[in-house]
Coordinates of C-alpha atoms in Angstrom, one line a residue:
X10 CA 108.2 93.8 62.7
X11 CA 105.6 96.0 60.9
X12 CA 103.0 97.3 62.8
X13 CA 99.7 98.1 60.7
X14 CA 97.7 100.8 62.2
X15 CA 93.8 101.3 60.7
X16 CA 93.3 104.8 61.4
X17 CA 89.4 104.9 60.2
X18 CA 86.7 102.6 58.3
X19 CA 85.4 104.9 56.2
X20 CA 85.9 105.0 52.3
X21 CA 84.8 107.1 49.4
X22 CA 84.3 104.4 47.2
X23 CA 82.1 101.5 47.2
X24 CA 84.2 98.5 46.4
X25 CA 81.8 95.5 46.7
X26 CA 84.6 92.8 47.6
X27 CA 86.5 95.4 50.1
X28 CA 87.7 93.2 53.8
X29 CA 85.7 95.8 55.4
X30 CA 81.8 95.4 54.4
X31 CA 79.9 97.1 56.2
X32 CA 82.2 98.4 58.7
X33 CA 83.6 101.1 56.0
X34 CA 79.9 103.2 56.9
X35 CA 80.8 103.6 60.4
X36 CA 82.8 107.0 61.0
X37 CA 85.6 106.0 63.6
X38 CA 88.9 107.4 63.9
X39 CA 91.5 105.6 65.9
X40 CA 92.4 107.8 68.9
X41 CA 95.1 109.5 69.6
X42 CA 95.0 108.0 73.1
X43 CA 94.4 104.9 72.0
X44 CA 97.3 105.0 69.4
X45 CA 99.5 106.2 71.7
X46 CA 99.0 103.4 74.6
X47 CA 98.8 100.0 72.1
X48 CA 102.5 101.8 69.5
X49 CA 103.9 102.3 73.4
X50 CA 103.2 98.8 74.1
X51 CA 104.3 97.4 71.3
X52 CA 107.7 99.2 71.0
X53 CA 108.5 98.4 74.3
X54 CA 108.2 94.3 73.5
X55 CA 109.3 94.3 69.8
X56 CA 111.7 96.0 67.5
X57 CA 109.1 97.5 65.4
X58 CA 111.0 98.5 62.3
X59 CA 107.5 100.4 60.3
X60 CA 104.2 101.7 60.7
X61 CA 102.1 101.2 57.9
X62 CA 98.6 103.1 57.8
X63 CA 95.5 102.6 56.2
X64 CA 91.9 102.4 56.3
X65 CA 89.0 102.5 54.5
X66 CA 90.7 105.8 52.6
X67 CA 93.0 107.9 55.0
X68 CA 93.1 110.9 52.8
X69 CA 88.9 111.2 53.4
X70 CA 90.5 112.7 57.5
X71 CA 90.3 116.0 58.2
X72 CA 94.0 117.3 57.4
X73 CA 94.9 118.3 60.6
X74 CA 93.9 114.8 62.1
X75 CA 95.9 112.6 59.2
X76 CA 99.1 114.7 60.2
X77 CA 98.4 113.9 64.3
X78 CA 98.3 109.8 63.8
X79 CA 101.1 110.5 61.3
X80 CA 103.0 112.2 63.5
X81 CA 102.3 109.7 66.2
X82 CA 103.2 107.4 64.7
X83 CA 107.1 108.4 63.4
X84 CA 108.2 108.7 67.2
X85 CA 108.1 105.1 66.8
X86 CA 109.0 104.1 63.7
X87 CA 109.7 104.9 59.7
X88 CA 105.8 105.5 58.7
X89 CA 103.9 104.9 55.8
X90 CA 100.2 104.9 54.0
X91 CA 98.5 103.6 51.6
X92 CA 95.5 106.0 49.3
X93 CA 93.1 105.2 46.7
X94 CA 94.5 108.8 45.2
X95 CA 90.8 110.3 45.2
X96 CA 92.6 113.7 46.3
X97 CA 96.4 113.9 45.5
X98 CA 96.5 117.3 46.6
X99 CA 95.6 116.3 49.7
X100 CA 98.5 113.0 49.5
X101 CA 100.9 115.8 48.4
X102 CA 100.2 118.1 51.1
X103 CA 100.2 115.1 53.9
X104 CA 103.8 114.2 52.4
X105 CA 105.4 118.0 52.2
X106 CA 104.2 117.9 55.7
X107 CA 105.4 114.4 57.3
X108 CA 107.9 113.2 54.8
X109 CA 106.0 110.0 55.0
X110 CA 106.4 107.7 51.4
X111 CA 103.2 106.1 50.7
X112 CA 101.2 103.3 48.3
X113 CA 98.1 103.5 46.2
X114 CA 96.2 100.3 44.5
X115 CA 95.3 99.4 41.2
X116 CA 91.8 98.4 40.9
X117 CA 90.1 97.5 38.0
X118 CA 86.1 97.6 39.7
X119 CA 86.8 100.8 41.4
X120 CA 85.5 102.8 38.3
X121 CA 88.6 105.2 38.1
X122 CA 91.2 104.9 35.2
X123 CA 92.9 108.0 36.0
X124 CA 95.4 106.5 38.8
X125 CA 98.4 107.3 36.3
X126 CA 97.0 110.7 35.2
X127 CA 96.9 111.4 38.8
X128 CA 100.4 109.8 39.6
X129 CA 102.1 111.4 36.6
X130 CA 101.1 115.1 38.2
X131 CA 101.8 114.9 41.6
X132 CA 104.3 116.6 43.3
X133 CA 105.4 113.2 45.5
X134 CA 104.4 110.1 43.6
X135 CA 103.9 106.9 45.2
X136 CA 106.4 105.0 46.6
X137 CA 104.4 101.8 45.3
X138 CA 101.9 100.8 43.3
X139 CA 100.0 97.9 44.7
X140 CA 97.6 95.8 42.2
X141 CA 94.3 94.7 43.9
X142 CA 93.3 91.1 43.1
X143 CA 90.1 91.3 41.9
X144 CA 87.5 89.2 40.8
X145 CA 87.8 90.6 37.6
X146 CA 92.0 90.5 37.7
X147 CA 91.8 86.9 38.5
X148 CA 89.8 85.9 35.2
X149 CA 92.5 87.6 32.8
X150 CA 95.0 86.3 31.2
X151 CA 98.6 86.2 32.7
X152 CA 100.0 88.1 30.1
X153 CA 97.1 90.7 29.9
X154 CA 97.4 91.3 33.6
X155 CA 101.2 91.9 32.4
X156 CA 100.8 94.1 29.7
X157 CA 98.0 96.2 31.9
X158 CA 100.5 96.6 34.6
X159 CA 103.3 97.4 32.2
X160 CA 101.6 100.6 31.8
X161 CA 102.2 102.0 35.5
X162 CA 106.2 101.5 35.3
X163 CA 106.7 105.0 34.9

């Protein structure tokens, strides 16, 4: 089983499609307490083999907090996280400090083109690359979405 824990709303970008509306302007963090009872709970009834973590954007945490529900979270299981990549020296710094692998997304509305700038200098890049179905995605062409994607196989 995989586990998906959503360890804050917020976001620093303004996606107009994203699942979360306007939940992603409301400031909560998951707590530890909280985290601790319901990954407890749910160990104790399934084999839970990961953790994945996301949010609105996790990376947007203080440090010191991302590292806590990280840290949480591996006395259960493998961990991971997905990021939009808005600061990889932040992603790179949450990785040399919990060894835990992580995704970012491809998304044409977001406004940023520099995913594979950032990816090509990072000291850890991503595990995967995820591509956001977009509005806009789904309009293309099959093979333009191919040849767009093509340039991330790095």
């Amino acid at each position: 089983m995989i586990v998906h824990v959503m360890t804050n709303y917020t976001c620093n970008k303004d996606c107009e499609y994203c699942y979360l509306g306007i939940l992603k302007s409301i400031p909560t963090i998951i707590s530890k307490n909280t985290l601790e009872n319901r990954l407890s709970e749910l160990c104790g009834r399934y084999d839970v083999d990961r953790i994945d973590c996301y949010g609105g954007e996790t990376t947007i945490l203080p440090l010191d907090t991302i590292i806590d529900i990280f840290e949480t979270c591996k006395k259960y299981a493998k961990t991971t996280w997905v990021t939009n990549l808005s600061y990889p020296d932040k992603v790179d710094e949450i990785v040399r400090q919990t060894g835990c692998i992580y995704a970012t997304s491809l998304n044409d509305e977001r406004g940023d083109d520099s995913i594979l700038e950032k990816i090509m200098t990072m000291e850890y890049p991503p595990d995967s690359i995820i591509q956001v179905a977009t509005p806009s995605l789904l309009a293309k062409n099959p093979k333009d979405i191919l040849d767009h994607i093509s340039i991330y196989n790095t």
